[in-house]
Short mmCIF file of N, CA and C in Angstrom, two decimals:
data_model
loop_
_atom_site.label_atom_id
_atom_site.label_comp_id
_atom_site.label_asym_id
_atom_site.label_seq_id
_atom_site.Cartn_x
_atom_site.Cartn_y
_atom_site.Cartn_z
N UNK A 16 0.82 -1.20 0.00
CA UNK A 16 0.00 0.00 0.00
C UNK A 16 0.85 1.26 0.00
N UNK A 17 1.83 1.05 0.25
CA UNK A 17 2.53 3.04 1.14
C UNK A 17 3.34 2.79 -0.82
N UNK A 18 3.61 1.89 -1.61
CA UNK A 18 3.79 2.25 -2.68
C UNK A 18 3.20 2.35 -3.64
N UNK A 19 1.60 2.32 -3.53
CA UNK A 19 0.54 2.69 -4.59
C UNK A 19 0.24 4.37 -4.10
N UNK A 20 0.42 4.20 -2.29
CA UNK A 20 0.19 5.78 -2.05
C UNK A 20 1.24 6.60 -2.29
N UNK A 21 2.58 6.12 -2.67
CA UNK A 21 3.98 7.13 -2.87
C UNK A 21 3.67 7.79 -4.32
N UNK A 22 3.11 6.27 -5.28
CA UNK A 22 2.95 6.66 -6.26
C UNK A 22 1.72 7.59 -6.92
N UNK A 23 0.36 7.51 -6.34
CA UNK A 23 -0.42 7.99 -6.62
C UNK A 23 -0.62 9.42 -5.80
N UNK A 24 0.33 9.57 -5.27
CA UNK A 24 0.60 11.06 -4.94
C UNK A 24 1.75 12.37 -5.47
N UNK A 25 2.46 10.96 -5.63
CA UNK A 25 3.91 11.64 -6.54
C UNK A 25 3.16 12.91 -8.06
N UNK A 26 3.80 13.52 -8.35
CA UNK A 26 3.68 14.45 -9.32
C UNK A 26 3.49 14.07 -11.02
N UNK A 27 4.97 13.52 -11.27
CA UNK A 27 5.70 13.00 -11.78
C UNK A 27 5.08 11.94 -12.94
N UNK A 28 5.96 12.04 -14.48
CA UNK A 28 5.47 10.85 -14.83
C UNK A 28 3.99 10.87 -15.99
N UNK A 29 3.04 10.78 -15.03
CA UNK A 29 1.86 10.54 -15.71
C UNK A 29 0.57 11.47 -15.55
N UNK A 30 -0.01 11.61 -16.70
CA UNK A 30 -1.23 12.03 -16.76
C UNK A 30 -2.09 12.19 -16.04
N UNK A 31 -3.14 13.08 -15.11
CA UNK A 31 -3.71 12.60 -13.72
C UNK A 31 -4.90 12.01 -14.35
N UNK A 32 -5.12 12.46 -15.29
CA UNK A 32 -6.72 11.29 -15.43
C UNK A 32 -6.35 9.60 -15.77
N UNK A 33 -5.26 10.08 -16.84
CA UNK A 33 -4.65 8.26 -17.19
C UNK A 33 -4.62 7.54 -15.12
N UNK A 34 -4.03 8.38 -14.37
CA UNK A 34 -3.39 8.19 -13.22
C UNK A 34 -4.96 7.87 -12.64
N UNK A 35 -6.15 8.42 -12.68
CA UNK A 35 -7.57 8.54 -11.70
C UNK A 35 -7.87 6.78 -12.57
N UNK A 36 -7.62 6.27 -13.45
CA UNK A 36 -8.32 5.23 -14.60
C UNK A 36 -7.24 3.95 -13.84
N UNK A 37 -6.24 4.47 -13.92
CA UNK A 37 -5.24 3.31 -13.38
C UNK A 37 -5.30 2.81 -11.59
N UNK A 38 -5.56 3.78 -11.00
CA UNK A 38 -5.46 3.78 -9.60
C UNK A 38 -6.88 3.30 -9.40
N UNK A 39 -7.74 3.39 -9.37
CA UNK A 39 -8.93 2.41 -10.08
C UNK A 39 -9.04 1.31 -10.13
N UNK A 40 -8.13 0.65 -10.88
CA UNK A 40 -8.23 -0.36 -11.85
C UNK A 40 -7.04 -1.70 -10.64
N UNK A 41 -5.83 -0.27 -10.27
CA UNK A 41 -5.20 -1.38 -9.43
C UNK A 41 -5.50 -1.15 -8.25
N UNK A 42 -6.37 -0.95 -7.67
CA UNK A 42 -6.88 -0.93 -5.89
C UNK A 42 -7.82 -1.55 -6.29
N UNK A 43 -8.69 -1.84 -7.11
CA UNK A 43 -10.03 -3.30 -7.14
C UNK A 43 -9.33 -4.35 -7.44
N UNK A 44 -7.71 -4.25 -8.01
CA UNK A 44 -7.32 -5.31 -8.60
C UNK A 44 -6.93 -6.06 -7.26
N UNK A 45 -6.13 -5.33 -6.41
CA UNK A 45 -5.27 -5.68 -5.43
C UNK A 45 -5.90 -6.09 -4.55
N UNK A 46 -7.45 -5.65 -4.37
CA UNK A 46 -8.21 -6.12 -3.21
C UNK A 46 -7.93 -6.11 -2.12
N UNK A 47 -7.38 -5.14 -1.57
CA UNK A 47 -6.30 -5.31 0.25
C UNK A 47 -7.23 -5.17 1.30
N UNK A 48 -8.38 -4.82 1.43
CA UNK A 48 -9.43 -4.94 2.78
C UNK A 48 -10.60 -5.97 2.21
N UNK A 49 -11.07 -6.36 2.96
CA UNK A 49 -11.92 -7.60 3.44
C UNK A 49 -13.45 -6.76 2.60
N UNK A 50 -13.74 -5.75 2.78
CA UNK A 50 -14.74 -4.84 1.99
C UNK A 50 -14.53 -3.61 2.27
N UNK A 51 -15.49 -2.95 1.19
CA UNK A 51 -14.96 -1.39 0.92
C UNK A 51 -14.18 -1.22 -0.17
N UNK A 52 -13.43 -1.89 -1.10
CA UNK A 52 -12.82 -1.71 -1.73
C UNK A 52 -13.41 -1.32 -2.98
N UNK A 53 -14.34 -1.41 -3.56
CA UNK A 53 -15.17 -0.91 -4.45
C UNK A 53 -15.51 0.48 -4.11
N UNK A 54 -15.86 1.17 -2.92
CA UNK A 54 -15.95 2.43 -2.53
C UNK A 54 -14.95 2.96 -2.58
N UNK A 55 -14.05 2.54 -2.12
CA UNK A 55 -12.36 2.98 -1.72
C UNK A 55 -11.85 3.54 -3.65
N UNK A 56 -12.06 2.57 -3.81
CA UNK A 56 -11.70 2.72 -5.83
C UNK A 56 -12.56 3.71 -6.20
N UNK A 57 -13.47 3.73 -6.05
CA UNK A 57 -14.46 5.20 -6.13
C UNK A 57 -14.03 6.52 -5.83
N UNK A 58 -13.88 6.23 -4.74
CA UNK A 58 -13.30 7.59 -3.79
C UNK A 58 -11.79 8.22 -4.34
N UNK A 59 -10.96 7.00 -4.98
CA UNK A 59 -9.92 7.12 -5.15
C UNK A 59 -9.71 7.93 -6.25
N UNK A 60 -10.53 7.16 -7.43
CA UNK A 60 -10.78 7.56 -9.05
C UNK A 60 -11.10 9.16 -8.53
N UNK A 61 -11.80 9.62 -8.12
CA UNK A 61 -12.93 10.51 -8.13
C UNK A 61 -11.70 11.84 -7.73
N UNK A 62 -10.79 11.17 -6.75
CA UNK A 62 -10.10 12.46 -6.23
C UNK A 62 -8.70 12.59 -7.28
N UNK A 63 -8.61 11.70 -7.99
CA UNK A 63 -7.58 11.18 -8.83
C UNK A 63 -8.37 12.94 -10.02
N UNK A 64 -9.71 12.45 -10.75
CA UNK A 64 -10.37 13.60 -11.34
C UNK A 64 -10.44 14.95 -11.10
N UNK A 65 -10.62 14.90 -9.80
CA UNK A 65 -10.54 16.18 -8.94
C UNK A 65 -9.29 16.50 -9.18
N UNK A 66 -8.27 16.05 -9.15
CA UNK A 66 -7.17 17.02 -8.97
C UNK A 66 -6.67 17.35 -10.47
N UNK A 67 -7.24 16.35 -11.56
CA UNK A 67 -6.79 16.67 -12.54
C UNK A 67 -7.39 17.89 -13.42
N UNK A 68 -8.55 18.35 -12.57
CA UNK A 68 -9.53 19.32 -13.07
C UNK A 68 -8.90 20.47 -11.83
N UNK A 69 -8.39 20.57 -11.16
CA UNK A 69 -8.11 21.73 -10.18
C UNK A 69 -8.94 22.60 -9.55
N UNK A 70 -9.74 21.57 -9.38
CA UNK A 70 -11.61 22.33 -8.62
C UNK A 70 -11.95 21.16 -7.86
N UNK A 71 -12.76 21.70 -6.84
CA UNK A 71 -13.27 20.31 -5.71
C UNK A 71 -14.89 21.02 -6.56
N UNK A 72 -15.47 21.05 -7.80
CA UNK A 72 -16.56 21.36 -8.23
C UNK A 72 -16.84 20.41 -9.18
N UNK A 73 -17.53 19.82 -9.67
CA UNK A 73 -17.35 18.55 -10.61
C UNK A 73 -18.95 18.57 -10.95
N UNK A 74 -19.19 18.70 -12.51
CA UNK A 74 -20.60 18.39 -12.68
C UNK A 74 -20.62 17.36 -13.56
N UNK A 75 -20.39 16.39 -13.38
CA UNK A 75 -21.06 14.65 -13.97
C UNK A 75 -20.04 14.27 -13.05
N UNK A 76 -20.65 12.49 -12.91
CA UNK A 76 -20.70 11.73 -11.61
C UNK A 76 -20.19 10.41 -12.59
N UNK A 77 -18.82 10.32 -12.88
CA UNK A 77 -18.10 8.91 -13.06
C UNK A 77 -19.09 8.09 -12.75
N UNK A 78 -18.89 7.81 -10.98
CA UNK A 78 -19.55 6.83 -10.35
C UNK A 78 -21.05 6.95 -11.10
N UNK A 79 -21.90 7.31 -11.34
CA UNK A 79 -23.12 6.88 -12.10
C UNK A 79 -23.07 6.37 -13.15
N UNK A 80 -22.10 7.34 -14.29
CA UNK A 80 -21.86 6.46 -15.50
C UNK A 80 -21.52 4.95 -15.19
N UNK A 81 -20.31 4.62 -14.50
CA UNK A 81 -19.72 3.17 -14.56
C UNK A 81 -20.88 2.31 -14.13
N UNK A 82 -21.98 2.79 -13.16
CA UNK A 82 -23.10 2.25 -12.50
C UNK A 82 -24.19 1.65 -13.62
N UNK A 83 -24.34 2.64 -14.65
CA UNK A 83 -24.90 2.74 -15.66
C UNK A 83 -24.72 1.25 -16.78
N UNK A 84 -22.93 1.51 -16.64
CA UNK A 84 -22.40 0.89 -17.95
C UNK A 84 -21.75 -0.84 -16.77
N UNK A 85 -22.71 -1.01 -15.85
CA UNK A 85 -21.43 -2.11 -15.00
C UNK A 85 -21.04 -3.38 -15.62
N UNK A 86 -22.00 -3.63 -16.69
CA UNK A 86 -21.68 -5.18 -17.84
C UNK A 86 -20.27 -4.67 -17.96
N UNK A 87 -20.02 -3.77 -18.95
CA UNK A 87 -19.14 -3.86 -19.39
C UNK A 87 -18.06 -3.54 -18.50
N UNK A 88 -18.52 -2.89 -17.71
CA UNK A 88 -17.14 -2.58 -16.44
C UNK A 88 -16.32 -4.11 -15.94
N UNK A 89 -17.66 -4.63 -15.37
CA UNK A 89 -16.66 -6.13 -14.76
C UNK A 89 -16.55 -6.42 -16.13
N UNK A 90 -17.26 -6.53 -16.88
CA UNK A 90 -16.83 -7.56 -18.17
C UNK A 90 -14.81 -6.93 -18.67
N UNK A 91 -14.46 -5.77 -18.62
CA UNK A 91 -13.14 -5.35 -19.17
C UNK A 91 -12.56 -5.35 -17.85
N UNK A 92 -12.91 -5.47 -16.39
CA UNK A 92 -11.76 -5.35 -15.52
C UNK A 92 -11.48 -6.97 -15.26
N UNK A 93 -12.17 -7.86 -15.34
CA UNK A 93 -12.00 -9.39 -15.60
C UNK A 93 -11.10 -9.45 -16.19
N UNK A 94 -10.94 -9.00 -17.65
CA UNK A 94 -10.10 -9.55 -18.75
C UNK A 94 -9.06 -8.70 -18.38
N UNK A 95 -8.92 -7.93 -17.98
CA UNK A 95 -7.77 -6.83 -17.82
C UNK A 95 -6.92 -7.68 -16.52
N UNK A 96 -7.41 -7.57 -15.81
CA UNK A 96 -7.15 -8.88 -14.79
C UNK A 96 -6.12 -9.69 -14.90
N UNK A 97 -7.50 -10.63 -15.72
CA UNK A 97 -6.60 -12.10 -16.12
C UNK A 97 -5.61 -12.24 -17.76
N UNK A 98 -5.59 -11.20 -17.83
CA UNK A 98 -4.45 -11.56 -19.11
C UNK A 98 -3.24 -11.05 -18.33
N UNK A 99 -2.47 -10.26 -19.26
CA UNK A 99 -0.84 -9.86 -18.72
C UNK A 99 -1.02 -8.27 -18.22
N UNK A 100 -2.32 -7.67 -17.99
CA UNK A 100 -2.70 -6.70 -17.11
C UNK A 100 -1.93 -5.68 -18.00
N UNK A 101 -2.37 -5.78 -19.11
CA UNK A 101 -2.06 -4.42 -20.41
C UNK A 101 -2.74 -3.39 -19.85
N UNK A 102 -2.80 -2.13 -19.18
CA UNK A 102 -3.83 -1.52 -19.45
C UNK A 102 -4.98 -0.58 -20.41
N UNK A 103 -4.04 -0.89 -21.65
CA UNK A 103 -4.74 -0.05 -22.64
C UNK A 103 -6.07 0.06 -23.14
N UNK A 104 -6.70 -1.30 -22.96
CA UNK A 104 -8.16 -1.69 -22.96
C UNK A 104 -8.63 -0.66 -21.93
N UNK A 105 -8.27 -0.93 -20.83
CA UNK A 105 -9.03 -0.31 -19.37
C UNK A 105 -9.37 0.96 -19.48
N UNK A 106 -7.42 1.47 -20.13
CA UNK A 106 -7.92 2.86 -19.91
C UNK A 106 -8.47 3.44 -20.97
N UNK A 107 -8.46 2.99 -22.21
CA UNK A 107 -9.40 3.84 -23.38
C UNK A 107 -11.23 3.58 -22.98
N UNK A 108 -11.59 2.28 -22.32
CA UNK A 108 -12.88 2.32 -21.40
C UNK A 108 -12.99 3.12 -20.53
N UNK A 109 -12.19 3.67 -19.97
CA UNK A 109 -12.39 3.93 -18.93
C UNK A 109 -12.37 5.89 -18.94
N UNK A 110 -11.50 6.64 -20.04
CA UNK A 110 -11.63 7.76 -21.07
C UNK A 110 -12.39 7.83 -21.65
N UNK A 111 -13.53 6.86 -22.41
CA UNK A 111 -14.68 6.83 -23.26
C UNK A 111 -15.70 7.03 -22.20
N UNK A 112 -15.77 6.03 -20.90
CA UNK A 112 -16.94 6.12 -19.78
C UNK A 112 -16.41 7.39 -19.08
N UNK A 113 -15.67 8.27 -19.17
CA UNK A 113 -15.55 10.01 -18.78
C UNK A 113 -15.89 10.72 -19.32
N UNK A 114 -15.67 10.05 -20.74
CA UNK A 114 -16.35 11.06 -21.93
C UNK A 114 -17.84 11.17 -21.65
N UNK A 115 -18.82 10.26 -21.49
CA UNK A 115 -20.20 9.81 -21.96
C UNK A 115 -20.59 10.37 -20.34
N UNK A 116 -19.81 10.11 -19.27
CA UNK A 116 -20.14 11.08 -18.28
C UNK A 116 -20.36 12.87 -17.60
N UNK A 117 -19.36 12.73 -18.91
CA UNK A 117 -19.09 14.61 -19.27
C UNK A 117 -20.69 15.06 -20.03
N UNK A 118 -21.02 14.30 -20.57
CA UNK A 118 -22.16 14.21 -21.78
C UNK A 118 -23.67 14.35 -21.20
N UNK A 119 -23.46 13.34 -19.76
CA UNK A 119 -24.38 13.08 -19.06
C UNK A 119 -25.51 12.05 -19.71
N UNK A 120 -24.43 10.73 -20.34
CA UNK A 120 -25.59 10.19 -20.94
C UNK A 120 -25.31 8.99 -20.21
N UNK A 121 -25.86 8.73 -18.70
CA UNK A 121 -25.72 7.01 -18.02
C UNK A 121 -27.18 6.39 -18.95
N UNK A 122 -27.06 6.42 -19.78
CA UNK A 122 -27.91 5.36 -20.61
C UNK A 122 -27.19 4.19 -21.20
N UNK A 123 -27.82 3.35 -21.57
CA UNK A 123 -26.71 1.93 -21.96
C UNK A 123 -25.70 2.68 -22.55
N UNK A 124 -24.60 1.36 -22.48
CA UNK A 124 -23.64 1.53 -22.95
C UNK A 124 -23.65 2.19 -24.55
N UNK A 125 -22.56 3.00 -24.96
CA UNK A 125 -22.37 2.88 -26.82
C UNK A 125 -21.09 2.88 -26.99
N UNK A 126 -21.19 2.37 -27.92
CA UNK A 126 -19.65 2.15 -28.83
C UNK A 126 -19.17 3.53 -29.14
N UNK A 127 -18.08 3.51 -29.02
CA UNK A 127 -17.12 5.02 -28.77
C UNK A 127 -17.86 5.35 -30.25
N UNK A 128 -17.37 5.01 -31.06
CA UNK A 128 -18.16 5.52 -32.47
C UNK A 128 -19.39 6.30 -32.56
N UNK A 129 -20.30 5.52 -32.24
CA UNK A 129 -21.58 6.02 -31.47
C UNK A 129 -21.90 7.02 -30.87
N UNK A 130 -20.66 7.13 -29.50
CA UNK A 130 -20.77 8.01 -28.81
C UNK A 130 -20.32 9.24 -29.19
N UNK A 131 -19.03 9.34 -30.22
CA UNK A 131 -19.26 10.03 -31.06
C UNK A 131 -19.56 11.42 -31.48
N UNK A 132 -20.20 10.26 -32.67
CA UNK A 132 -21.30 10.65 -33.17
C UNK A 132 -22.34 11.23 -32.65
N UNK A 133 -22.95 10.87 -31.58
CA UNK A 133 -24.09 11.69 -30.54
C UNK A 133 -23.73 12.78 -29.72
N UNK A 134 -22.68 12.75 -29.54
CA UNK A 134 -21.85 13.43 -28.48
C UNK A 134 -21.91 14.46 -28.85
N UNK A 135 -21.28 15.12 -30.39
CA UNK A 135 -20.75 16.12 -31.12
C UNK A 135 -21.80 17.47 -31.20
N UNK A 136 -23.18 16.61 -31.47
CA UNK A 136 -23.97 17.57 -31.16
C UNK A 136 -24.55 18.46 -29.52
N UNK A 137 -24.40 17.48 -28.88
CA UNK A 137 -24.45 17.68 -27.51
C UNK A 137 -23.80 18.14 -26.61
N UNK A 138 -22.20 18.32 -26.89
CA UNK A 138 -21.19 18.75 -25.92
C UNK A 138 -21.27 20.32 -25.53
N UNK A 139 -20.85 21.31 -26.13
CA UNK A 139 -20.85 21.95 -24.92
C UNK A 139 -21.92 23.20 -25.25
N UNK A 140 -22.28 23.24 -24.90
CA UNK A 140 -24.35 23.86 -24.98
C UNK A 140 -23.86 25.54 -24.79
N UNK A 141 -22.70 26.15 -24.04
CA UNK A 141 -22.38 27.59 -23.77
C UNK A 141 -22.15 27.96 -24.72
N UNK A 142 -21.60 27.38 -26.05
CA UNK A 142 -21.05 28.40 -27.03
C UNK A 142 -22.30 29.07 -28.13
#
């Protein structure tokens, strides 16, 4: 643990959203408390976002999207898992389910294509 927390506090290196998708991905992986760890990965992702946005203000809710989309969530953290723990699958899921959360669309899942496509008209409503 004190080297997922050295690292996920460190500066350095990486992207903070790649960093909110990964830290995620390896605290459900690692499973280190008995329960909670699904919250804990929540909480984690979420502040991982927060800092990469530089506001404690946040309007769309990760946690609903992934709630939304959870087939496919366990279905890609399974396989992500049990192969040689690539994360590139995870994290382009896991950048597409930020995207569609930015969007505010927790409706079934869509194919990035899809999403898109729907998206383009919908994104940002101020201009």
């Amino acid at each position: 643990m004190a080297a997922f927390i050295g690292w996920f506090e460190s500066e350095k290196g990486i992207d903070p959203v790649l960093k909110a998708g990964i830290a995620r991905l390896w605290f459900v992986t690692v499973h280190p408390f008995d329960d909670g760890n699904g919250r804990i990965a929540r909480a984690i992702a979420d502040l991982g976002l927060a800092r990469s946005e530089g506001s404690a203000q946040r309007f769309y809710s990760m946690s609903t999207q992934i709630r939304a989309e959870r087939k496919a969530y366990y279905a890609l953290l399974e396989m992500t898992q049990k192969a040689d723990l690539d994360t590139t699958s995870w994290l382009e899921w896991f950048l597409d389910c930020l995207d569609r959360a930015f969007d505010g669309r927790a409706g079934p899942f869509l194919g990035s294509r899809q999403s898109t496509l729907l998206g383009s008209s919908s994104r940002d409503v101020t201009q």
